[in-house]
Coordinates of N, CA and C in Angstrom, one line a residue:
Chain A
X176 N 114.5 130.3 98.9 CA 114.9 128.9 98.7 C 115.5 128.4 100.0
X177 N 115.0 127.2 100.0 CA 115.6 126.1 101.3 C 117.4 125.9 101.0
X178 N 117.7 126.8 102.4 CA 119.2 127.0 101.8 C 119.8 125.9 103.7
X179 N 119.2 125.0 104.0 CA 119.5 124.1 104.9 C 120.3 123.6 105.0
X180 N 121.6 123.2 106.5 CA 122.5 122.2 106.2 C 122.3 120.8 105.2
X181 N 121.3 120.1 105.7 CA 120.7 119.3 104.9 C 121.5 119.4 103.8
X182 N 120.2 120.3 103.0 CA 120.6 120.5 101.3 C 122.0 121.1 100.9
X183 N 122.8 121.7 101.5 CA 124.0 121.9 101.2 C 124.9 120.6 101.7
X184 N 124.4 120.0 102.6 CA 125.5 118.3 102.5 C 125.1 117.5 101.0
X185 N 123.9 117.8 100.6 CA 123.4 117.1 99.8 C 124.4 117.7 98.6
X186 N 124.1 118.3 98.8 CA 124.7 119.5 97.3 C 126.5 118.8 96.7
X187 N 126.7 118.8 98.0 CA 128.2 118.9 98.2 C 128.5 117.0 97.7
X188 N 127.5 116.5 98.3 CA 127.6 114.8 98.1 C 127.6 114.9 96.1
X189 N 126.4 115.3 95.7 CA 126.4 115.2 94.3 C 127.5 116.0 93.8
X190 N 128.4 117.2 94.2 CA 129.5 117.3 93.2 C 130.7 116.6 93.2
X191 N 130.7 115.9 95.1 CA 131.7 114.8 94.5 C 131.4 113.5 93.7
X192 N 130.2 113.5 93.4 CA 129.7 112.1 92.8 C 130.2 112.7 90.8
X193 N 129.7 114.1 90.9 CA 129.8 114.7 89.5 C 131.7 115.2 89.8
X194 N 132.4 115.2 90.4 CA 134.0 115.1 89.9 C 134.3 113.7 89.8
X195 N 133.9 112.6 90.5 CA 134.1 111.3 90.2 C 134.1 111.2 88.8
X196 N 132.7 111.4 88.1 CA 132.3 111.3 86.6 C 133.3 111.9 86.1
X197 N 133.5 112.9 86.6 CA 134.9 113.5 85.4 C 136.0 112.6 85.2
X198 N 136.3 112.4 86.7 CA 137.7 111.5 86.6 C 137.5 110.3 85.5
X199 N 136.4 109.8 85.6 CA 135.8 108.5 85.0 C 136.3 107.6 86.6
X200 N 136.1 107.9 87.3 CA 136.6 107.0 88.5 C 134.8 106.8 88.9
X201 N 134.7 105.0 88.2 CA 133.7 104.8 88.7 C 133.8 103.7 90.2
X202 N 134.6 103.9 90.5 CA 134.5 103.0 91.8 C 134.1 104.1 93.0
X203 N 134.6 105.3 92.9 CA 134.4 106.6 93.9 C 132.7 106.9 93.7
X204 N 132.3 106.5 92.0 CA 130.8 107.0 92.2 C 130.1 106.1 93.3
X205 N 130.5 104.7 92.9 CA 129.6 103.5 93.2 C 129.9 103.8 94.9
X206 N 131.0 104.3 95.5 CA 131.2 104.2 97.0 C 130.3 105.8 97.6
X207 N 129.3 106.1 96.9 CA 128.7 107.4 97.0 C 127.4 106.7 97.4
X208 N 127.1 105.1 96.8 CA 126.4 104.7 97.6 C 125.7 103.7 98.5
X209 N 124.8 103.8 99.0 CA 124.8 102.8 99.9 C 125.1 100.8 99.4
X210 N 125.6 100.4 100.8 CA 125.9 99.3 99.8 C 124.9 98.4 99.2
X211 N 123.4 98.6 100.0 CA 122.0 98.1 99.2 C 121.5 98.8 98.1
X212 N 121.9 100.0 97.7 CA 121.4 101.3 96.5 C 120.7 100.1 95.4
X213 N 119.9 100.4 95.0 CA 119.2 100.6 93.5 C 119.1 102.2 92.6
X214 N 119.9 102.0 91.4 CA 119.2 102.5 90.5 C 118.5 102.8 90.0
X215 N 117.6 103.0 89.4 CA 116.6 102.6 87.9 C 116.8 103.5 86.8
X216 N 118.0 103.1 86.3 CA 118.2 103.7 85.0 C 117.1 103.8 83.7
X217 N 116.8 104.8 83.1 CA 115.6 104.0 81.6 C 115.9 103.2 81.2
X218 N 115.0 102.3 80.7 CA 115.4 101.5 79.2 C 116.0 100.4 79.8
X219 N 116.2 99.8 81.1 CA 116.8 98.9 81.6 C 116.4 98.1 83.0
X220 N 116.1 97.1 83.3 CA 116.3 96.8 85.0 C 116.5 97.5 85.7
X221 N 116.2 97.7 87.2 CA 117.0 98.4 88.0 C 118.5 97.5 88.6
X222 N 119.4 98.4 88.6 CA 121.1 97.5 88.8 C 121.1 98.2 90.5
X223 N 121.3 97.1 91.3 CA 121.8 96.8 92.4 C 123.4 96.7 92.9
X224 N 122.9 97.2 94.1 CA 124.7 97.8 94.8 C 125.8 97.5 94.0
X225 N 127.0 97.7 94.8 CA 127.9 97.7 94.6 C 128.6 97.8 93.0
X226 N 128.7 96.9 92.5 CA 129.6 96.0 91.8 C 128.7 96.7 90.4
X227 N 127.7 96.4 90.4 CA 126.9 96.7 89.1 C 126.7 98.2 89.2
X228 N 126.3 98.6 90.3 CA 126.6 100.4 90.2 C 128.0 100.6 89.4
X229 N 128.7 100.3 89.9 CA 129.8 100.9 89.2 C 130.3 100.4 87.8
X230 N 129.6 99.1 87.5 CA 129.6 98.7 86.1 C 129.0 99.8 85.5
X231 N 127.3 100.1 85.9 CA 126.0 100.8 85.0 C 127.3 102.2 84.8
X232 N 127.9 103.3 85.7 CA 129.0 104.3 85.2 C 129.8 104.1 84.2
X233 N 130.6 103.2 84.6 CA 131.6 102.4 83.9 C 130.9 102.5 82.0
X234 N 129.8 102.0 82.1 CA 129.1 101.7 80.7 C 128.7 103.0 80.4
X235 N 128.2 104.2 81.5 CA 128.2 105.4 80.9 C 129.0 106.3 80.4
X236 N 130.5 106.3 80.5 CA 131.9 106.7 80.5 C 131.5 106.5 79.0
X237 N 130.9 105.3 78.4 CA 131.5 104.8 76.6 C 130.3 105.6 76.6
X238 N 129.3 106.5 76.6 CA 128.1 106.5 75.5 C 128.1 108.4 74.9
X239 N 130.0 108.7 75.0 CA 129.7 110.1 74.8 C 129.7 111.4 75.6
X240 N 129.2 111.1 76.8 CA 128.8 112.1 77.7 C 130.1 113.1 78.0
X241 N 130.5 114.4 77.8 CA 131.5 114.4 78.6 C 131.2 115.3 79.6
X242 N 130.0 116.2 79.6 CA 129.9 116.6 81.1 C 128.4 116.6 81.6
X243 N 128.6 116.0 83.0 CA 127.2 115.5 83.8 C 127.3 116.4 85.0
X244 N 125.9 116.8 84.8 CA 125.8 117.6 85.5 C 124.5 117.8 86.5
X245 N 124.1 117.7 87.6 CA 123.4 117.7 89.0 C 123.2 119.4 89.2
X246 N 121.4 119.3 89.2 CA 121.0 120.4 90.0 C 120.1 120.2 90.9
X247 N 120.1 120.9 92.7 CA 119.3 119.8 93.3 C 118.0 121.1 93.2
X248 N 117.0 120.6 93.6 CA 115.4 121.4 93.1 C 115.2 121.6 94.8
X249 N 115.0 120.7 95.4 CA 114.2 120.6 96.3 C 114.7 119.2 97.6
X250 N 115.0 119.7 98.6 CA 115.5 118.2 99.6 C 114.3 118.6 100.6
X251 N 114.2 117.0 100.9 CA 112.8 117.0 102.0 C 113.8 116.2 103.5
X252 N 113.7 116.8 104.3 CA 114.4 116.4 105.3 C 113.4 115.1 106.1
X253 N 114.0 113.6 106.1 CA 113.6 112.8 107.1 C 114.0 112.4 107.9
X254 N 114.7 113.0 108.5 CA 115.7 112.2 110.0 C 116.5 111.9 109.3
X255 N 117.1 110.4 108.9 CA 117.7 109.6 108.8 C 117.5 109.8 107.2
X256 N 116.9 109.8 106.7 CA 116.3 109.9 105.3 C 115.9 111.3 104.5
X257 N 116.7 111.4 103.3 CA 115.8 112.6 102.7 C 116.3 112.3 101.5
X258 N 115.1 113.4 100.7 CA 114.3 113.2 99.5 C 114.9 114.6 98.6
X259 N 115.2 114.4 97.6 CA 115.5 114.9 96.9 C 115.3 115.1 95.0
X260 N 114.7 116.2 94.9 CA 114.4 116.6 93.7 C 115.4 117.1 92.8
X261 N 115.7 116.5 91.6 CA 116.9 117.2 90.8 C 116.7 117.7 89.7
X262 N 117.5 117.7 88.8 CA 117.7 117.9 87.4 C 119.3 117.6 86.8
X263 N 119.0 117.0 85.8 CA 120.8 116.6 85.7 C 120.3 117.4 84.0
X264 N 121.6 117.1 83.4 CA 122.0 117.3 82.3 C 123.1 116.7 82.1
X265 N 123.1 116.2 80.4 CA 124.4 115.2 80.0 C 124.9 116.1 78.5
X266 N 126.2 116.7 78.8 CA 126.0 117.2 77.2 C 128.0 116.5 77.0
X267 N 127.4 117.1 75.5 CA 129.2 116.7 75.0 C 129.4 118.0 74.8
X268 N 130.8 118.3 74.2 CA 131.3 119.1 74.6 C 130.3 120.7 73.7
X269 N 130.2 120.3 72.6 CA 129.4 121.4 72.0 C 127.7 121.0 71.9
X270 N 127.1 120.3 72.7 CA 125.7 119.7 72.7 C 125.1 119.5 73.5
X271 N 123.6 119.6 74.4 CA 122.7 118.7 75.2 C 122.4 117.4 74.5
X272 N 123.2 116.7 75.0 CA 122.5 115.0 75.0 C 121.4 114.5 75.4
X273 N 121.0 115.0 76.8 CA 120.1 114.9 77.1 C 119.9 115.8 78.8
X274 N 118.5 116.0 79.1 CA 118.0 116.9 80.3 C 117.1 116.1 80.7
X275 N 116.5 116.2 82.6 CA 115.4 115.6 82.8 C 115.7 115.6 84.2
X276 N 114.7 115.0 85.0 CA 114.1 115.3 86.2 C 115.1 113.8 87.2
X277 N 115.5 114.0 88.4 CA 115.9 112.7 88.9 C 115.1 112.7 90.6
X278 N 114.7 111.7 90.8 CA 114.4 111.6 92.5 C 115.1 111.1 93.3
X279 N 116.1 111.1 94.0 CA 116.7 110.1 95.1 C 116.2 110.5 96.4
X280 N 116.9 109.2 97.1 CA 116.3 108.7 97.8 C 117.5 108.8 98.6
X281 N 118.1 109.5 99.8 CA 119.0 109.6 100.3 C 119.0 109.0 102.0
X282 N 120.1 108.2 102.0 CA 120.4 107.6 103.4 C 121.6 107.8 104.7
X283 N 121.5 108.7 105.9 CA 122.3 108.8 106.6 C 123.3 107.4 107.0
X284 N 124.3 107.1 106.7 CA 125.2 105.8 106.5 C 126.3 106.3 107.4
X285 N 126.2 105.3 108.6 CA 127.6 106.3 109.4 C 128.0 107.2 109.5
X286 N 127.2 108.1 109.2 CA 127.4 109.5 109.5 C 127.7 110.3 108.1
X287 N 127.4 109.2 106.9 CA 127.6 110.4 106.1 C 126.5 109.8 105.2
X288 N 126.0 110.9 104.2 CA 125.1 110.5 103.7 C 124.9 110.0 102.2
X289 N 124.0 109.0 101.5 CA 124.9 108.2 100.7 C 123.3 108.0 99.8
X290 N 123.6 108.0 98.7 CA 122.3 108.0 97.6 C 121.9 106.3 97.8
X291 N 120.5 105.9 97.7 CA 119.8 104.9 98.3 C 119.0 104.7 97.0
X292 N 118.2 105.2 96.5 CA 117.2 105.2 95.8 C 117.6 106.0 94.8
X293 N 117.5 106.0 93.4 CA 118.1 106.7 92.3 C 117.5 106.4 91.3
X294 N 116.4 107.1 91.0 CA 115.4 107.2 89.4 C 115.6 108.4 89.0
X295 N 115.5 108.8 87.3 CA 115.3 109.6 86.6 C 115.2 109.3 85.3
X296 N 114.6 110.6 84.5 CA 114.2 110.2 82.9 C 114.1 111.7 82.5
X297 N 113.6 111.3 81.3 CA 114.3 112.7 80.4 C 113.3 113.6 79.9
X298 N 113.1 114.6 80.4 CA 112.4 115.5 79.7 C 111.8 116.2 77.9
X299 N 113.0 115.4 77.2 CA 113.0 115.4 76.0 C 111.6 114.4 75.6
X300 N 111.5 114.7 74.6 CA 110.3 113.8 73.8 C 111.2 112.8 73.1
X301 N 110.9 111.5 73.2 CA 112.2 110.3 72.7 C 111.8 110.9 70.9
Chain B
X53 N 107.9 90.0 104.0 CA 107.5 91.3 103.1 C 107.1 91.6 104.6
X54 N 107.3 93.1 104.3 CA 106.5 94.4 104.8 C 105.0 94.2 104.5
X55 N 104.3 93.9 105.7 CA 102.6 93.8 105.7 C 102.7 95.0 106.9
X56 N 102.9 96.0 107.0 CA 102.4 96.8 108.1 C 101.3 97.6 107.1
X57 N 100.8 98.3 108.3 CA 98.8 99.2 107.8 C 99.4 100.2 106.6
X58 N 100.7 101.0 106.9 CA 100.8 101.9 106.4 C 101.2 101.4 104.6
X59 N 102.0 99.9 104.5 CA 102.2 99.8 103.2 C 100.6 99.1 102.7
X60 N 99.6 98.6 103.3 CA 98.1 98.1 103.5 C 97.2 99.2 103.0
X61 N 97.4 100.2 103.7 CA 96.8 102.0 103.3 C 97.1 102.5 101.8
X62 N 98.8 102.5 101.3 CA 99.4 103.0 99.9 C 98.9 101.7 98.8
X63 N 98.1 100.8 99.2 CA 97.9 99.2 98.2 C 96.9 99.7 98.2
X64 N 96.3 100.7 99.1 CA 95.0 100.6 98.8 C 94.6 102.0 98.2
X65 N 95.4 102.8 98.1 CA 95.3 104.3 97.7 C 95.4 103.7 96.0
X66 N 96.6 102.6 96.0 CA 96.8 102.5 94.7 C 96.1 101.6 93.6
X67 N 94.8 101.3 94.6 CA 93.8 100.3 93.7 C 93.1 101.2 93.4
X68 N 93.0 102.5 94.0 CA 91.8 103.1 94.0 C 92.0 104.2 92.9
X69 N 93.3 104.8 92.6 CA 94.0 105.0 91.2 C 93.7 104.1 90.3
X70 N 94.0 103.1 90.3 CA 93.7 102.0 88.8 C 92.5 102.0 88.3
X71 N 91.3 101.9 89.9 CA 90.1 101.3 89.4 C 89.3 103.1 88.9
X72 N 90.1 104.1 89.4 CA 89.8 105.6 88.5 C 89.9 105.3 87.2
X73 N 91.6 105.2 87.0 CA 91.9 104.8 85.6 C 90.7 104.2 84.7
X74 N 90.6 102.5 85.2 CA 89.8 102.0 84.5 C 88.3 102.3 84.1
X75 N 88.0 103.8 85.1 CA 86.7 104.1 84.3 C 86.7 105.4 83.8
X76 N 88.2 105.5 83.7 CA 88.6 107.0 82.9 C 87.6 107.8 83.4
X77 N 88.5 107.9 84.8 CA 87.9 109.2 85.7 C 89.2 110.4 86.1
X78 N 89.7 111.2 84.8 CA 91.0 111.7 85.7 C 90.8 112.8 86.7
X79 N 89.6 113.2 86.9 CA 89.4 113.9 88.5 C 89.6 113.4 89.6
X80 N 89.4 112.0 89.7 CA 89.1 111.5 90.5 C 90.6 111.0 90.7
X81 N 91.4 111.3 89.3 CA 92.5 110.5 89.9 C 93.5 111.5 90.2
X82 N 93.6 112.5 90.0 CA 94.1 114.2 90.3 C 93.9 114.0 91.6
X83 N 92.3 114.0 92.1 CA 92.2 114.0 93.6 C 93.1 113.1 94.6
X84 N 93.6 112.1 94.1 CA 94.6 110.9 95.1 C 95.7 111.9 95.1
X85 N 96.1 113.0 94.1 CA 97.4 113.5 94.5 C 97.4 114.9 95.6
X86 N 98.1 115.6 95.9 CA 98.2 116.6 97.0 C 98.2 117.8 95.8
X87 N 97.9 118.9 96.6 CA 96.9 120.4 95.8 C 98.7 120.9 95.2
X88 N 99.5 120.5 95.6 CA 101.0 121.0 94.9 C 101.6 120.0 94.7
X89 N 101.2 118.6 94.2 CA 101.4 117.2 93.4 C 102.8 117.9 92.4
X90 N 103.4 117.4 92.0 CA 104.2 117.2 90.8 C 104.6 115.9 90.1
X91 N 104.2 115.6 88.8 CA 104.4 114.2 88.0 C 105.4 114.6 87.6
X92 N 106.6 113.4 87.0 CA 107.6 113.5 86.2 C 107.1 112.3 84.7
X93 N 107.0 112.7 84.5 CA 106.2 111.3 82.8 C 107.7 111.3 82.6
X94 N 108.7 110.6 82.0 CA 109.2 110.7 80.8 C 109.1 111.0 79.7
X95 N 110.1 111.9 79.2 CA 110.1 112.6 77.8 C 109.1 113.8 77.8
X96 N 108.7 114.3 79.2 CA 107.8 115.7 78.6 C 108.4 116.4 80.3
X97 N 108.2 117.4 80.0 CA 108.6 118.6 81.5 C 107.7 118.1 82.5
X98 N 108.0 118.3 83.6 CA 107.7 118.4 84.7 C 105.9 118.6 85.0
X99 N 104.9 118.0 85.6 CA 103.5 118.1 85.7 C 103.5 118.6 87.2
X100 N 102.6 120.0 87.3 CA 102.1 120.4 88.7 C 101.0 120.8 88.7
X101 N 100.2 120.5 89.8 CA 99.1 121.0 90.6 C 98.0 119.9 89.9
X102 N 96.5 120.0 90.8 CA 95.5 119.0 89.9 C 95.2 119.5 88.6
X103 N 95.2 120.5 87.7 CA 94.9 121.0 87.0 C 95.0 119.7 85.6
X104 N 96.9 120.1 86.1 CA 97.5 119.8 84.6 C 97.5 117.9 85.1
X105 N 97.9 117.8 86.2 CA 97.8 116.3 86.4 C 96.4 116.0 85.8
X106 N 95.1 116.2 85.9 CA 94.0 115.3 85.3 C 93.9 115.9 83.9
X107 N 94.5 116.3 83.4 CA 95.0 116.9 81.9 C 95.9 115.5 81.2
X108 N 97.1 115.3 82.2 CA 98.1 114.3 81.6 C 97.2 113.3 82.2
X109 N 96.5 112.5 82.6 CA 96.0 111.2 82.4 C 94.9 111.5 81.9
X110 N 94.3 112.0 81.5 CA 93.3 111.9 80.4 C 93.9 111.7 78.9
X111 N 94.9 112.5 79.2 CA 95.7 112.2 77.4 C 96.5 110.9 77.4
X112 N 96.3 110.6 79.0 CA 96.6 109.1 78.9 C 96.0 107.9 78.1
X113 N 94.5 108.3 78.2 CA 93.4 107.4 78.4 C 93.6 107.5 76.7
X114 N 93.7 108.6 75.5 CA 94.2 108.3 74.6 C 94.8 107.8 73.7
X115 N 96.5 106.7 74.7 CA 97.4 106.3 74.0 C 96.9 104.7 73.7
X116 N 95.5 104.3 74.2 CA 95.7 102.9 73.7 C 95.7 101.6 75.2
X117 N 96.3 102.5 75.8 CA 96.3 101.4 77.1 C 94.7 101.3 77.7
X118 N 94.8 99.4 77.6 CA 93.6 99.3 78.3 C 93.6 98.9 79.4
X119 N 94.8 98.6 80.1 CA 94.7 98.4 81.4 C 96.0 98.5 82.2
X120 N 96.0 99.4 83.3 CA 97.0 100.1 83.8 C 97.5 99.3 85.5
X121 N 98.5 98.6 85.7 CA 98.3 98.1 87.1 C 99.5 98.7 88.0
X122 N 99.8 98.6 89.0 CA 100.4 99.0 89.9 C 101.0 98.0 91.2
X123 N 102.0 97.4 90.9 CA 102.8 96.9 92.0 C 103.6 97.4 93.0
X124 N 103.4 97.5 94.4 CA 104.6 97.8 95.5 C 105.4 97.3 95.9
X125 N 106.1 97.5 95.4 CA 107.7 96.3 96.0 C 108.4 96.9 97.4
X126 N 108.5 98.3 97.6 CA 108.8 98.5 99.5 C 108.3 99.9 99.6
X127 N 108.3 100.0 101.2 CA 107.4 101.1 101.8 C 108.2 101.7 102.6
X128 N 108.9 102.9 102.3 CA 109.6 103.2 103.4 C 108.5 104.8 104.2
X129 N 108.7 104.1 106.0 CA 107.6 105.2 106.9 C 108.5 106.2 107.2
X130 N 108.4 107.2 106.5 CA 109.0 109.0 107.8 C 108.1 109.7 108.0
X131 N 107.3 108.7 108.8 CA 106.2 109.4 110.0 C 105.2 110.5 108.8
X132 N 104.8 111.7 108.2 CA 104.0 112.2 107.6 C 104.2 112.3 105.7
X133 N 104.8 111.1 105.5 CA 106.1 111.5 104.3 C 106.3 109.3 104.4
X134 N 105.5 109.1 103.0 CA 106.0 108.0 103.2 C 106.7 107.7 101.4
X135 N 107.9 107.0 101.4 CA 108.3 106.5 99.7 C 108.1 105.1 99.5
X136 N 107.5 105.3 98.1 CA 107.4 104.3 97.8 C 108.1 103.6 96.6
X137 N 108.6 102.5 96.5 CA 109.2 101.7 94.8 C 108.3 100.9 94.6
X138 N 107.8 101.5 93.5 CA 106.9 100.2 92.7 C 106.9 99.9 91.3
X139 N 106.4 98.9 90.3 CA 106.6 98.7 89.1 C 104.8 99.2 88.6
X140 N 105.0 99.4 87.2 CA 103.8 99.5 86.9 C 103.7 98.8 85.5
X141 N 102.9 98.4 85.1 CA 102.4 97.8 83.5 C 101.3 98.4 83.2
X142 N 101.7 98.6 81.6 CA 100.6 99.1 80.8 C 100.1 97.4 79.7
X143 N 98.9 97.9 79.9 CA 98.6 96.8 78.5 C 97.5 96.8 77.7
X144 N 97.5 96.8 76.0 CA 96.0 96.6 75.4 C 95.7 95.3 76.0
X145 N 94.4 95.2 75.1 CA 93.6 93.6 76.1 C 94.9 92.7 75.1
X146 N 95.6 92.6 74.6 CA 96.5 91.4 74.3 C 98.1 91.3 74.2
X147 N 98.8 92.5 74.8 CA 99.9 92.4 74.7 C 100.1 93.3 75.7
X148 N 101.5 93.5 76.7 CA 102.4 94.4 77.3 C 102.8 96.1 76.6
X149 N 102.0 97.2 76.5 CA 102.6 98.2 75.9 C 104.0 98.6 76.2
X150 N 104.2 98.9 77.5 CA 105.3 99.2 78.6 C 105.3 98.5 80.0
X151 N 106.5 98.7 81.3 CA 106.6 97.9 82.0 C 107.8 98.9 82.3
X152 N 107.7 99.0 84.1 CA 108.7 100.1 84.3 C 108.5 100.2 85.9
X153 N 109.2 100.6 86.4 CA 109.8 101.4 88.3 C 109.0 102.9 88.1
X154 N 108.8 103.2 89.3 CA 108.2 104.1 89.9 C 108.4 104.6 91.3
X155 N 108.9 105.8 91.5 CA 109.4 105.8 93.0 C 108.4 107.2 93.4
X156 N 107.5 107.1 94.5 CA 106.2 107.6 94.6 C 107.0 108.3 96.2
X157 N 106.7 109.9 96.4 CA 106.8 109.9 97.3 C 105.2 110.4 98.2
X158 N 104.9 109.8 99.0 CA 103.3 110.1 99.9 C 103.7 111.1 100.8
X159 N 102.3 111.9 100.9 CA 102.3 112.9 102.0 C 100.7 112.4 102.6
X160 N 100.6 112.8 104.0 CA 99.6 112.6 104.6 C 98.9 114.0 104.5
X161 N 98.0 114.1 104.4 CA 97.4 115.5 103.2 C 95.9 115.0 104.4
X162 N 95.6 115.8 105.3 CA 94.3 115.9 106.3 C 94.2 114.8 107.1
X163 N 95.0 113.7 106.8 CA 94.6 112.1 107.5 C 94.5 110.9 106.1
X164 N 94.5 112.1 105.0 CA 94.3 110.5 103.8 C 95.9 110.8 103.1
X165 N 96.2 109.6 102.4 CA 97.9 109.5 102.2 C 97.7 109.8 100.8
X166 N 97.9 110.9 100.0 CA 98.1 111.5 98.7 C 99.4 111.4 97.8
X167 N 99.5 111.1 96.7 CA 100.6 111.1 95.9 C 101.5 112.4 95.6
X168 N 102.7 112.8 95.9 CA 103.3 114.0 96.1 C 104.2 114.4 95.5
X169 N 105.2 113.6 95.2 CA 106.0 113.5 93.8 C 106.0 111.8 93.3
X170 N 105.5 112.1 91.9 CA 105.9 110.7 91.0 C 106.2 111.0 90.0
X171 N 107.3 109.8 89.8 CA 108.4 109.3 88.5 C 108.3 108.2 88.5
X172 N 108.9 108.1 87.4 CA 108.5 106.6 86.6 C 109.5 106.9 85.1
X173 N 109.9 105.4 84.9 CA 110.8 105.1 83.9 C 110.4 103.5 83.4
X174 N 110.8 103.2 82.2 CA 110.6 102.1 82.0 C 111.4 101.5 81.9
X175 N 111.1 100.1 82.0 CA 112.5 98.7 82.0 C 113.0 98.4 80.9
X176 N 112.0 98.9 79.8 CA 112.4 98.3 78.3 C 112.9 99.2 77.8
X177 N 114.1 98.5 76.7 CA 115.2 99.3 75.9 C 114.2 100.0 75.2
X178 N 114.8 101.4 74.6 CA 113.8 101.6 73.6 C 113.5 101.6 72.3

């Protein structure tokens, strides 16, 4: 396994994004990314920077979840840019809510690096 | 807009997918992706290699959709490794089935630009 600085900055970026979620501190998620970021949540538009990032959390805090969870698969190193293959999981405290695949799209930002592109969906059958 | 060759090249990789589609060729449309391809569908596991990819769009060709399009909204270039965001629409000849984002990552695969990881989610609630 690609055990690269890279992928272990990356690593390290999604568990503070996944203690943020714990806190319910969605303004710490939303500053995880860049300030042009898109989304593309299912079932919805994609929600743009700032302000609506941290709404789209904010609205995920009410739907149950209480632990979210980031595994990264695979990062593709591009200079400035890299690519990242995941898997999350959303369960409550005794349940999988839900499981599935995510791709971001990661951006070197002043020197630190900051989620840019953010799709995923669920590997469950709806 | 971004008119350079390389987002010119991925418009035209991605007509050449639809106009497969449209004559329900899924070899042909297996072949646009790279020999270690991975699809993400929503709601089913993870798709690898041409195998199972021209497996899942043949069982495409089953659900009803009669016409499959593909829009690029940006092209981002890292030199052998290109991402893409784009929307896609399904539709019978008289209504919208689905409508949804897609974030495509390209590999330059011998000199032709092949599909290397794709995801996709839809815009509509469900």
């Amino acid at each position: 396994m690609d055990r690269s600085p890279l992928r272990e900055e990356i690593e390290r970026r999604n568990r503070t994004l996944v203690t943020a979620f714990d806190r319910r501190d969605e303004r710490s998620m939303a500053e995880l990314f860049t300030a042009d970021a898109q989304l593309f949540p299912p079932g919805r538009e994609p929600v743009s920077g700032t302000e609506r990032i941290a709404a789209f959390w904010k609205q995920v805090f009410g739907t149950g979840v209480d632990e979210f969870a980031l595994e990264t698969i695979e990062v593709e190193d591009c200079g400035e840019t890299a690519i990242e293959v995941g898997r999350y999981t959303l369960r409550t405290d005794d349940e999988i809510l839900d499981e599935g695949t995510s791709l971001v799209v990661w951006k070197r930002d002043d020197g630190e690096w900051k989620l840019h592109r953010d799709i995923w969906n669920s590997n469950r059958s709806p």
